[in-house]
Coordinates of C-alpha atoms in Angstrom, one line a residue:
M1 CA -68.1 -7.5 8.0
F2 CA -70.8 -10.2 8.2
D3 CA -74.5 -9.7 9.0
I4 CA -74.8 -12.3 11.8
D5 CA -78.0 -11.0 13.4
R6 CA -80.2 -13.1 11.1
I7 CA -78.8 -16.4 12.4
L8 CA -78.3 -15.6 16.1
P9 CA -82.0 -16.4 17.0
N10 CA -81.4 -19.9 15.8
V11 CA -78.5 -20.8 18.1
M12 CA -78.0 -21.5 21.8
R13 CA -76.2 -18.7 23.9
P14 CA -76.0 -16.2 21.1
A15 CA -73.9 -13.9 23.4
R16 CA -71.0 -16.2 22.6
Y17 CA -70.8 -14.4 19.2
T18 CA -71.9 -10.8 19.7
G19 CA -68.8 -9.3 21.2
G20 CA -69.0 -5.8 22.7
E21 CA -68.2 -7.0 26.3
W22 CA -66.9 -4.6 28.9
N23 CA -63.2 -3.8 28.4
S24 CA -63.1 -5.2 24.9
I25 CA -61.1 -3.1 22.5
I26 CA -62.2 -2.0 19.1
K27 CA -59.8 -0.1 16.9
D28 CA -60.1 1.6 13.5
W29 CA -59.5 -1.3 11.1
D30 CA -58.4 0.9 8.2
S31 CA -55.8 3.0 10.2
I32 CA -53.8 -0.1 11.4
D33 CA -51.5 -2.1 9.2
L34 CA -51.0 -5.2 11.4
R35 CA -54.1 -7.2 12.4
I36 CA -54.0 -10.3 14.5
A37 CA -56.8 -12.8 15.3
L38 CA -56.3 -14.5 18.7
A39 CA -58.0 -17.9 18.3
Y40 CA -59.0 -20.3 21.0
P41 CA -60.2 -23.7 19.7
D42 CA -62.9 -24.3 22.1
A43 CA -66.2 -22.8 23.2
Y44 CA -66.4 -19.1 24.3
E45 CA -66.9 -20.1 27.9
I46 CA -63.7 -22.1 28.0
G47 CA -61.6 -19.6 26.0
M48 CA -62.7 -16.6 28.0
S49 CA -61.3 -18.4 31.1
N50 CA -57.9 -18.8 29.6
M51 CA -55.4 -16.2 31.0
G52 CA -52.9 -16.7 28.1
I53 CA -55.3 -15.4 25.5
S54 CA -56.2 -12.4 27.8
I55 CA -52.5 -11.5 28.4
L56 CA -51.7 -11.5 24.6
Y57 CA -54.8 -9.5 23.9
D58 CA -53.7 -6.9 26.4
I59 CA -50.0 -6.9 25.3
L60 CA -50.8 -6.5 21.6
N61 CA -53.5 -4.0 21.9
R62 CA -51.3 -1.7 24.1
R63 CA -49.5 -1.0 20.8
P64 CA -51.4 1.7 18.9
D65 CA -50.1 0.2 15.6
I66 CA -51.4 -3.3 16.2
L67 CA -55.0 -4.6 16.3
A68 CA -55.8 -7.8 18.1
E69 CA -59.2 -9.4 18.2
R70 CA -60.7 -12.6 19.5
V71 CA -62.3 -15.6 18.0
F72 CA -63.5 -18.9 19.6
A73 CA -64.8 -22.2 18.2
P74 CA -68.5 -21.8 17.2
W75 CA -70.6 -24.4 18.8
V76 CA -72.0 -27.1 16.5
D77 CA -75.3 -25.3 16.1
M78 CA -73.7 -22.0 15.1
A79 CA -71.2 -23.7 12.8
S80 CA -74.1 -25.4 11.0
E81 CA -76.0 -22.1 10.7
M82 CA -72.9 -20.3 9.4
R83 CA -72.3 -22.9 6.7
R84 CA -76.0 -22.8 5.7
A85 CA -76.0 -19.0 5.4
G86 CA -72.6 -18.8 3.8
I87 CA -71.1 -16.8 6.6
G88 CA -67.4 -17.3 7.3
L89 CA -65.8 -17.4 10.7
F90 CA -65.4 -13.8 12.1
S91 CA -63.7 -12.0 15.0
L92 CA -65.8 -10.8 17.9
E93 CA -64.7 -7.1 17.9
S94 CA -65.0 -6.0 14.3
K95 CA -67.0 -9.0 12.8
R96 CA -64.3 -9.2 10.1
P97 CA -63.7 -12.5 8.4
L98 CA -60.5 -14.3 9.6
G99 CA -59.1 -14.3 6.1
D100 CA -58.7 -10.5 6.3
F101 CA -56.2 -10.7 9.2
D102 CA -52.5 -10.9 8.7
I103 CA -51.9 -13.5 11.4
I104 CA -54.2 -16.0 13.1
G105 CA -52.7 -17.2 16.4
F106 CA -54.1 -20.4 18.0
S107 CA -53.6 -21.2 21.6
L108 CA -53.1 -25.0 22.0
G109 CA -53.6 -25.9 25.7
Y110 CA -55.3 -29.4 25.3
E111 CA -54.7 -32.1 22.7
L112 CA -58.4 -32.8 22.2
T113 CA -59.1 -29.4 20.7
Y114 CA -57.0 -30.2 17.6
T115 CA -59.9 -31.0 15.3
N116 CA -61.5 -27.6 16.3
V117 CA -58.5 -25.9 14.8
L118 CA -59.2 -27.5 11.5
N119 CA -62.9 -26.7 11.8
M120 CA -62.2 -23.0 12.5
L121 CA -59.9 -22.7 9.6
D122 CA -62.5 -24.4 7.3
L123 CA -65.3 -22.1 8.6
A124 CA -63.0 -19.2 7.8
Q125 CA -62.7 -20.5 4.2
I126 CA -58.9 -20.9 4.7
P127 CA -57.2 -24.2 3.6
V128 CA -56.6 -26.4 6.7
L129 CA -53.3 -27.8 5.4
A130 CA -50.3 -25.5 5.6
A131 CA -49.0 -26.8 2.3
E132 CA -52.1 -25.5 0.6
R133 CA -51.7 -22.0 1.9
N134 CA -48.7 -21.0 -0.1
D135 CA -50.8 -18.3 -1.7
D136 CA -49.8 -15.0 0.0
R137 CA -53.4 -13.9 0.3
F138 CA -53.9 -16.3 3.2
P139 CA -53.0 -15.2 6.8
L140 CA -50.0 -16.6 8.6
V141 CA -51.3 -19.4 10.9
I142 CA -49.3 -19.7 14.1
A143 CA -49.8 -21.6 17.4
G144 CA -48.4 -21.6 20.9
G145 CA -49.4 -22.9 24.3
S146 CA -48.4 -26.0 26.3
C147 CA -49.1 -28.4 23.4
A148 CA -46.6 -26.6 21.2
L149 CA -43.9 -28.4 23.3
N150 CA -44.7 -31.3 21.1
P151 CA -45.8 -29.6 17.9
E152 CA -45.5 -32.6 15.5
P153 CA -49.1 -33.9 15.6
M154 CA -50.3 -30.4 14.4
S155 CA -47.4 -29.7 12.1
D156 CA -49.4 -30.3 8.9
F157 CA -51.7 -27.4 9.7
I158 CA -49.6 -24.7 11.4
D159 CA -47.1 -22.5 9.6
L160 CA -45.0 -21.8 12.7
F161 CA -45.1 -22.6 16.4
V162 CA -44.1 -20.4 19.3
V163 CA -42.4 -22.6 21.9
G164 CA -42.6 -21.4 25.4
E165 CA -43.8 -18.2 27.1
G166 CA -45.2 -15.7 24.6
E167 CA -45.1 -12.3 26.3
E168 CA -41.8 -11.2 24.7
V169 CA -41.5 -13.4 21.7
I170 CA -44.9 -12.4 20.3
L171 CA -43.7 -8.8 19.9
E172 CA -40.4 -9.8 18.3
L173 CA -42.4 -12.0 15.9
V174 CA -44.9 -9.3 14.9
E175 CA -42.2 -6.7 14.4
A176 CA -40.2 -9.0 12.1
F177 CA -43.4 -9.9 10.3
R178 CA -44.3 -6.2 9.8
K179 CA -40.9 -5.5 8.3
L180 CA -41.0 -8.5 6.0
K181 CA -44.6 -7.5 4.9
K182 CA -43.5 -4.0 4.2
D183 CA -40.5 -5.3 2.1
G184 CA -42.9 -7.4 0.1
A185 CA -41.5 -10.7 1.2
K186 CA -43.3 -13.9 0.0
K187 CA -44.6 -16.4 2.5
R188 CA -41.7 -18.8 2.1
Q189 CA -39.2 -16.0 2.6
M190 CA -41.1 -14.9 5.7
L191 CA -41.0 -18.3 7.3
E192 CA -37.3 -18.6 6.6
E193 CA -36.6 -15.3 8.3
L194 CA -39.0 -15.8 11.3
A195 CA -37.5 -19.2 12.0
W196 CA -34.3 -17.5 13.2
I197 CA -36.2 -16.0 16.2
R198 CA -35.4 -18.0 19.3
G199 CA -38.5 -20.0 20.3
V200 CA -39.9 -20.2 16.8
Y201 CA -40.3 -23.6 15.1
V202 CA -41.3 -23.8 11.4
P203 CA -42.1 -27.5 10.6
G204 CA -42.0 -27.0 6.8
L205 CA -38.4 -25.9 6.9
Y206 CA -37.4 -28.5 9.5
R207 CA -38.3 -31.3 7.2
T208 CA -36.4 -29.9 4.2
G209 CA -33.3 -29.4 6.4
N210 CA -33.2 -25.7 5.8
D211 CA -30.5 -24.0 8.0
A212 CA -33.1 -21.5 9.2
S213 CA -35.0 -24.3 10.9
K214 CA -32.3 -24.7 13.5
A215 CA -32.0 -28.3 14.6
I216 CA -32.9 -27.5 18.2
V217 CA -35.7 -25.0 19.2
E218 CA -35.2 -23.4 22.6
R219 CA -38.2 -22.7 24.8
R220 CA -38.7 -19.0 25.4
I221 CA -38.5 -18.0 29.1
V222 CA -39.6 -14.7 30.6
T223 CA -37.1 -14.0 33.3
K224 CA -39.3 -11.5 35.0
L225 CA -43.1 -11.7 35.1
P226 CA -44.7 -8.9 33.1
P227 CA -47.2 -6.6 34.8
P228 CA -50.3 -8.4 35.9
L229 CA -53.5 -8.2 33.7
T230 CA -55.9 -5.8 35.4
N231 CA -58.2 -4.8 32.7
P232 CA -59.5 -8.1 31.2
V233 CA -62.6 -8.4 29.0
V234 CA -65.6 -9.1 31.2
P235 CA -68.0 -11.6 29.5
F236 CA -71.8 -11.0 29.3
I237 CA -72.5 -14.6 30.1
E238 CA -71.2 -17.0 32.8
V239 CA -67.9 -18.6 31.8
T240 CA -66.0 -21.6 33.3
H241 CA -63.9 -19.4 35.7
D242 CA -66.2 -16.4 36.3
R243 CA -63.8 -14.4 38.5
G244 CA -60.8 -12.2 38.4
A245 CA -57.4 -13.7 38.5
V246 CA -53.9 -12.6 39.4
E247 CA -50.9 -14.8 38.7
I248 CA -48.8 -14.5 41.9
Q249 CA -46.1 -16.8 40.7
R250 CA -45.1 -18.9 37.7
G251 CA -43.3 -22.3 38.0
C252 CA -43.1 -24.9 40.7
T253 CA -40.2 -26.3 42.7
Q254 CA -41.8 -29.5 44.0
G255 CA -40.8 -31.7 41.1
C256 CA -43.7 -34.1 40.8
R257 CA -42.5 -36.5 38.1
F258 CA -45.8 -36.8 36.3
C259 CA -46.3 -33.1 35.9
Q260 CA -45.4 -31.5 32.6
A261 CA -46.2 -28.0 33.9
S262 CA -43.4 -28.2 36.5
V263 CA -41.0 -28.6 33.6
I264 CA -42.3 -26.3 31.0
Y265 CA -42.9 -23.4 33.4
R266 CA -39.5 -23.5 35.1
P267 CA -38.0 -21.6 36.7
L268 CA -40.0 -20.3 39.7
R269 CA -40.8 -16.5 39.4
E270 CA -42.7 -14.7 42.1
R271 CA -44.6 -11.5 41.8
P272 CA -44.0 -8.9 44.6
I273 CA -46.7 -8.6 47.2
E274 CA -47.3 -4.9 46.5
E275 CA -47.8 -5.7 42.8
V276 CA -50.4 -8.4 43.6
V277 CA -52.3 -6.2 46.0
E278 CA -52.4 -3.3 43.5
A279 CA -53.6 -5.7 40.8
V280 CA -56.4 -7.1 42.9
D281 CA -57.5 -3.5 43.7
E282 CA -57.5 -2.6 40.0
L283 CA -59.4 -5.7 39.0
I284 CA -62.2 -5.0 41.4
S285 CA -62.5 -1.3 40.4
R286 CA -62.3 -2.0 36.7
C287 CA -64.3 -5.2 36.4
G288 CA -66.6 -5.4 39.4
Y289 CA -65.5 -8.9 40.4
E290 CA -66.4 -10.1 43.9
E291 CA -64.1 -13.1 43.6
V292 CA -60.4 -13.0 42.8
S293 CA -58.2 -16.1 42.3
L294 CA -54.5 -16.0 43.3
L295 CA -53.1 -18.2 40.5
S296 CA -50.1 -20.5 40.8
L297 CA -49.2 -24.2 40.3
S298 CA -48.9 -24.3 44.1
T299 CA -50.3 -21.3 45.8
S300 CA -49.3 -22.1 49.3
D301 CA -45.7 -22.2 48.2
Y302 CA -45.6 -18.5 47.4
S303 CA -43.0 -17.2 49.9
G304 CA -45.1 -14.3 51.1
I305 CA -48.5 -16.0 51.0
S306 CA -49.4 -15.4 54.7
E307 CA -48.4 -11.7 54.5
L308 CA -50.3 -11.4 51.2
I309 CA -53.5 -12.9 52.6
T310 CA -53.3 -10.7 55.7
T311 CA -52.8 -7.6 53.6
L312 CA -55.6 -8.3 51.2
S313 CA -58.0 -9.3 54.1
E314 CA -57.3 -6.0 55.9
R315 CA -57.4 -3.9 52.7
F316 CA -60.8 -5.2 51.6
R317 CA -62.4 -5.7 55.0
G318 CA -66.1 -5.2 54.9
M319 CA -66.2 -5.5 51.1
P320 CA -67.8 -8.4 49.2
L321 CA -64.5 -9.9 48.1
N322 CA -63.8 -13.6 48.2
L323 CA -60.3 -14.8 47.6
S324 CA -59.8 -18.1 45.9
L325 CA -56.7 -20.2 46.6
P326 CA -56.3 -23.0 44.0
S327 CA -53.6 -25.6 44.2
L328 CA -53.1 -25.9 47.9
R329 CA -50.6 -28.3 49.4
V330 CA -51.9 -31.2 51.6
D331 CA -50.8 -29.7 54.9
T332 CA -52.3 -27.9 57.9
F333 CA -50.7 -24.7 56.8
S334 CA -53.0 -24.6 53.8
V335 CA -56.0 -25.0 56.1
E336 CA -54.8 -22.2 58.4
L337 CA -54.2 -20.1 55.3
A338 CA -57.7 -20.7 53.9
N339 CA -59.2 -20.1 57.3
S340 CA -57.4 -16.7 57.6
I341 CA -59.3 -15.2 54.7
Q342 CA -61.9 -12.8 56.0
G343 CA -65.5 -13.9 55.1
Q344 CA -64.3 -17.1 53.5
R345 CA -67.2 -19.3 52.3
K346 CA -66.5 -22.7 53.7
A347 CA -68.0 -24.7 50.8
S348 CA -65.2 -27.2 50.2
L349 CA -61.5 -27.7 50.1
T350 CA -59.6 -29.6 47.4
F351 CA -56.4 -31.6 47.9
A352 CA -54.5 -33.9 45.6
P353 CA -52.7 -36.8 47.3
E354 CA -52.4 -38.3 43.7
A355 CA -51.6 -41.9 44.9
G356 CA -53.0 -44.2 47.6
T357 CA -49.7 -45.6 49.1
A358 CA -46.5 -44.0 50.4
R359 CA -44.4 -46.2 48.0
L360 CA -46.2 -44.9 44.9
R361 CA -46.1 -41.3 46.2
R362 CA -42.3 -41.7 46.4
V363 CA -42.3 -43.0 42.8
I364 CA -44.0 -39.9 41.5
N365 CA -42.1 -37.6 44.0
K366 CA -45.3 -36.4 45.7
H367 CA -44.2 -35.1 49.1
V368 CA -47.3 -36.0 51.0
S369 CA -47.7 -38.5 53.7
E370 CA -50.8 -40.3 55.0
D371 CA -50.5 -38.4 58.3
D372 CA -50.3 -35.1 56.4
L373 CA -53.7 -35.8 54.8
L374 CA -55.4 -37.1 57.9
R375 CA -54.2 -34.1 60.1
T376 CA -55.2 -31.7 57.3
I377 CA -58.7 -33.0 57.1
E378 CA -59.1 -33.1 60.9
L379 CA -58.0 -29.5 61.3
A380 CA -60.3 -28.4 58.4
L381 CA -63.3 -30.1 60.0
N382 CA -62.6 -28.3 63.2
K383 CA -62.3 -25.0 61.4
G384 CA -65.8 -25.4 59.8
W385 CA -65.2 -27.2 56.5
H386 CA -67.2 -30.4 55.9
S387 CA -66.9 -31.1 52.2
F388 CA -63.6 -32.2 50.5
K389 CA -62.5 -33.1 47.0
L390 CA -59.6 -35.5 46.8
Y391 CA -57.8 -36.0 43.5
F392 CA -56.0 -39.2 42.6
M393 CA -54.5 -40.8 39.5
I394 CA -54.5 -44.4 38.4
G395 CA -52.2 -46.0 35.8
L396 CA -49.1 -44.5 37.4
P397 CA -45.7 -46.2 36.7
T398 CA -45.1 -49.3 38.8
E399 CA -48.7 -49.2 40.1
T400 CA -50.1 -52.4 41.5
E401 CA -53.6 -53.4 42.6
D402 CA -52.4 -52.8 46.2
D403 CA -51.7 -49.2 45.2
V404 CA -55.2 -48.8 43.8
Q405 CA -56.7 -50.5 46.9
G406 CA -54.6 -48.0 48.9
I407 CA -56.8 -45.2 47.6
V408 CA -59.9 -46.9 49.0
D409 CA -58.1 -47.5 52.4
L410 CA -56.9 -43.9 52.6
V411 CA -60.4 -42.5 51.8
R412 CA -61.9 -44.9 54.4
Q413 CA -59.5 -43.5 57.1
V414 CA -60.5 -40.0 56.1
R415 CA -64.2 -40.8 56.4
Q416 CA -63.6 -42.1 59.9
I417 CA -62.4 -38.7 61.1
K418 CA -64.8 -36.8 63.3
G419 CA -64.8 -33.1 63.9
V420 CA -65.4 -31.5 67.3
N421 CA -69.1 -31.4 66.5
G422 CA -69.1 -35.1 65.8
K423 CA -69.6 -34.8 62.0
R424 CA -67.7 -36.8 59.5
P425 CA -66.3 -35.3 56.2
N426 CA -68.2 -35.5 53.0
I427 CA -65.7 -36.8 50.4
K428 CA -65.8 -36.6 46.6
V429 CA -63.1 -38.6 44.9
N430 CA -62.0 -37.7 41.4
V431 CA -59.7 -40.2 39.7
S432 CA -57.9 -39.2 36.5
T433 CA -55.9 -41.4 34.2
F434 CA -52.1 -40.9 34.2
I435 CA -51.0 -39.7 30.7
P436 CA -47.2 -39.9 30.1
K437 CA -46.3 -36.4 28.9
P438 CA -43.4 -35.2 26.8
H439 CA -40.5 -33.5 28.6
T440 CA -41.2 -35.3 31.9
P441 CA -39.3 -38.2 33.6
F442 CA -42.2 -40.4 32.6
Q443 CA -42.1 -39.6 28.9
W444 CA -40.8 -43.1 28.2
V445 CA -43.3 -45.2 30.2
A446 CA -46.3 -47.1 28.8
Q447 CA -49.8 -45.9 29.3
N448 CA -52.4 -48.3 30.8
T449 CA -54.7 -50.0 28.4
E450 CA -58.5 -49.7 28.6
G451 CA -58.7 -53.1 30.1
E452 CA -56.2 -52.3 32.8
L453 CA -58.0 -49.1 33.7
D454 CA -61.4 -50.8 33.8
S455 CA -60.2 -53.4 36.3
K456 CA -58.8 -50.6 38.5
H457 CA -62.0 -48.6 38.3
Q458 CA -63.9 -51.7 39.5
I459 CA -61.7 -51.9 42.6
L460 CA -62.4 -48.3 43.3
Q461 CA -66.1 -48.6 42.7
R462 CA -66.5 -51.6 45.0
G463 CA -64.3 -50.2 47.7
L464 CA -65.5 -46.6 47.8
K465 CA -69.1 -47.5 47.7
K466 CA -68.7 -48.9 51.2
T467 CA -67.1 -45.7 52.5
G468 CA -69.9 -43.4 51.4
A469 CA -67.6 -41.3 49.3
S470 CA -68.7 -40.4 45.7
L471 CA -66.5 -41.3 42.8
S472 CA -65.9 -39.9 39.4
W473 CA -63.4 -40.9 36.8
H474 CA -62.2 -40.3 33.2
D475 CA -63.3 -42.3 30.2
P476 CA -60.4 -44.6 29.3
K477 CA -61.2 -44.1 25.6
V478 CA -60.7 -40.3 26.0
S479 CA -57.5 -41.0 27.9
L480 CA -56.2 -43.2 25.1
L481 CA -56.7 -40.5 22.5
E482 CA -55.1 -37.9 24.8
G483 CA -52.1 -40.1 25.3
V484 CA -51.7 -40.7 21.6
M485 CA -51.9 -37.0 20.8
S486 CA -49.5 -36.1 23.7
R487 CA -46.7 -38.3 22.4
G488 CA -47.5 -38.4 18.7
D489 CA -45.5 -37.5 15.7
H490 CA -46.2 -35.9 12.3
R491 CA -48.0 -39.0 11.0
L492 CA -50.9 -38.1 13.2
G493 CA -51.7 -35.1 11.0
K494 CA -53.4 -37.3 8.4
V495 CA -55.4 -39.0 11.2
I496 CA -56.5 -35.7 12.7
H497 CA -57.5 -34.5 9.2
R498 CA -59.5 -37.6 8.5
A499 CA -61.2 -37.6 11.9
W500 CA -62.3 -34.0 11.3
Q501 CA -63.6 -35.0 7.9
L502 CA -65.6 -37.7 9.5
G503 CA -67.3 -35.1 11.8
C504 CA -65.1 -35.1 14.9
V505 CA -65.2 -31.7 16.7
F506 CA -65.3 -30.7 20.3
D507 CA -63.6 -34.0 21.3
A508 CA -63.0 -32.7 24.8
W509 CA -66.8 -32.6 25.4
S510 CA -68.2 -36.0 26.4
D511 CA -71.5 -35.6 24.6
L512 CA -69.7 -35.0 21.3
F513 CA -66.7 -37.3 21.6
D514 CA -67.0 -40.1 19.0
F515 CA -64.4 -42.8 19.7
E516 CA -65.5 -45.0 16.8
K517 CA -64.9 -42.2 14.2
W518 CA -61.4 -41.7 15.6
M519 CA -60.7 -45.5 15.4
Q520 CA -62.0 -45.4 11.8
A521 CA -59.6 -42.5 11.0
F522 CA -56.7 -44.5 12.5
D523 CA -57.7 -47.5 10.5
E524 CA -58.1 -45.7 7.2
C525 CA -54.8 -43.9 7.6
Q526 CA -53.1 -47.2 8.6
V527 CA -51.7 -45.7 11.8
D528 CA -51.7 -47.9 15.0
P529 CA -52.7 -45.7 18.0
K530 CA -51.2 -48.3 20.4
G531 CA -47.8 -47.6 19.0
Y532 CA -47.9 -44.1 20.6
V533 CA -48.8 -45.2 24.1
R534 CA -46.2 -48.1 24.4
E535 CA -43.1 -48.0 26.5
R536 CA -40.1 -46.2 24.9
G537 CA -36.5 -46.9 25.2
L538 CA -34.4 -44.4 27.2
D539 CA -32.1 -43.9 24.1
E540 CA -35.0 -43.9 21.6
S541 CA -35.4 -40.7 19.5
L542 CA -38.6 -39.0 20.5
P543 CA -40.9 -36.9 18.2
W544 CA -40.2 -33.8 20.5
S545 CA -36.4 -34.3 20.8
H546 CA -35.8 -31.1 18.8
I547 CA -37.5 -29.0 21.5
D548 CA -35.3 -27.9 24.3
T549 CA -37.3 -26.9 27.4
G550 CA -34.1 -26.0 29.4
V551 CA -34.4 -29.1 31.5
S552 CA -31.7 -31.6 30.4
L553 CA -32.4 -35.1 29.1
G554 CA -29.9 -36.4 31.6
F555 CA -31.9 -35.0 34.5
L556 CA -35.1 -36.6 33.2
K557 CA -33.4 -39.9 32.8
R558 CA -32.0 -39.7 36.4
E559 CA -35.4 -38.8 37.7
Y560 CA -36.9 -41.8 35.8
E561 CA -34.4 -44.1 37.4
R562 CA -35.0 -42.7 40.8
A563 CA -38.7 -43.2 40.3
V564 CA -38.2 -46.9 39.5
A565 CA -36.2 -47.2 42.7
A566 CA -39.0 -45.3 44.6
E567 CA -36.5 -42.6 45.6
E568 CA -37.6 -39.1 46.3
T569 CA -35.9 -35.9 45.0
P570 CA -35.9 -32.9 47.3
D571 CA -37.9 -29.8 46.6
C572 CA -35.7 -27.2 44.9
R573 CA -36.4 -24.8 47.8
S574 CA -34.5 -27.1 50.1
G575 CA -31.3 -25.4 49.0
I576 CA -30.0 -28.5 47.2
C577 CA -29.6 -28.1 43.5
N578 CA -31.0 -31.2 41.7
G579 CA -29.1 -30.3 38.5
C580 CA -32.1 -30.0 36.2
G581 CA -30.1 -28.0 33.6
M582 CA -31.8 -24.6 33.8
K583 CA -28.6 -22.9 35.0
R584 CA -26.9 -23.7 31.7
W585 CA -29.4 -21.1 30.3
K586 CA -28.1 -18.5 32.8
V587 CA -31.4 -18.7 34.7
G588 CA -31.5 -19.8 38.4
C589 CA -34.1 -21.9 40.1
R590 CA -36.0 -18.7 41.2
G591 CA -35.7 -16.9 37.9
E592 CA -32.7 -14.8 38.7
S593 CA -29.9 -14.4 36.3
V594 CA -26.7 -16.4 37.2
A595 CA -23.2 -16.0 36.0

């Protein structure tokens, strides 16, 4: 264990590194033979808001023969102090160096955390390149999360990837690892055996054509949601999402063509109302939260949402409990739903029309009309809400200047609405850049250049200034790098490595992002970033073609063609099967097994 007390006075927010939080689990290190470090490659405040890490922490530690501890990316001041003092990266619970663990598991949820993975391994005094970790004394370095659906950019650094949902496969993997370790297997043999587990991808074997690599890697799917997390670690300091959370459903049936989550979290699986209510009750009693978020990709689509809100409101009447409903549809039902929550603080409501014109919303298959938005805002005004956040995207396929101007025109109409008290809505407009993502119908399209995005931002700035709405947007340079990493191949490994050597860390943080260093890395590695954000041919081999999400390539191509024709595809709940391919895996659209 490291003596970190001597450096903590020199860093900001030292509670990021002390551990000992409420509900954290400390086990007897010497009595357990399988030790896993769950690593999140971002700051503590971000990682502690990630439900995936919390779920795995709970699942693994429920086993008396497994020890799971947490580690997050040290902020730049802490990393500097650690290097100066010769202190390696350590876990929060036992303060053990990461090199003492059997497995280090990284959660990859955002492409701009990749350099942090390298920095964490280096701080742990573990070689960052997988090829340099053949010595059996180093831990097995694995990774999962949404970014693992295109693992190639990070394949130089990770021993194996877990593709898909991890609740079941993680236990299969650690049991196989335990047996191999007990039998004295060398690392190469371990990887060859672990590669046979469905959902496991070992890039080192894939490149050598080893049979154990399996040409196609199938995404793991949990057919039934596991019990909800009701005993999470409660941080000492404020984190990004400082509240309890219950996942009420997983998956989405709306089929927005830009949305990767709607593909990689299929099929839809709902949690029973009784289970949700019990989970909220346990969260409050065990953690003391006064706010609980009901998590879903589209909360108002949960089939029992009205009954659930009524039940929770009655059960906790008179108690200081605030229910948070993220991801509401743009419709009056969502407003009525939010209004039905007892004691709801009417601070603001958030809606995502995504595009400014009906034509472009048909292109992206966003089932929202102009009238839907206007009626929703009017009802919300009359129910007591005055502030609204509206989310749009620019750079969408087939987008024209008229579509961008359509955002201005739509916001202008919203601002002209008056409530019964005569007040107009306060509007904050957030505009993100469309990033073509793997495994979506738009995986083949080109991403807008910085020049194209700048001209569209200018249209929005000029137009929205006259409406009185505030505007925020994403840096086109950040969007370029995100697009490159999203659709990259294994050649990006040397670029990521060089960028990290040049000092790139915490690239997702605007005050630390250094675009020039990244461009230097691309130049020195003779890799053209523009080649990754270009248009792809429909029959072109893609870097992620060996990953099978369960959604067929034929379906994605049909959806792309329907997008170009501005044709909508019905919601899966309409009763019409759109033929996405999930049923070939014997899993229906609502998660049920099918013959």
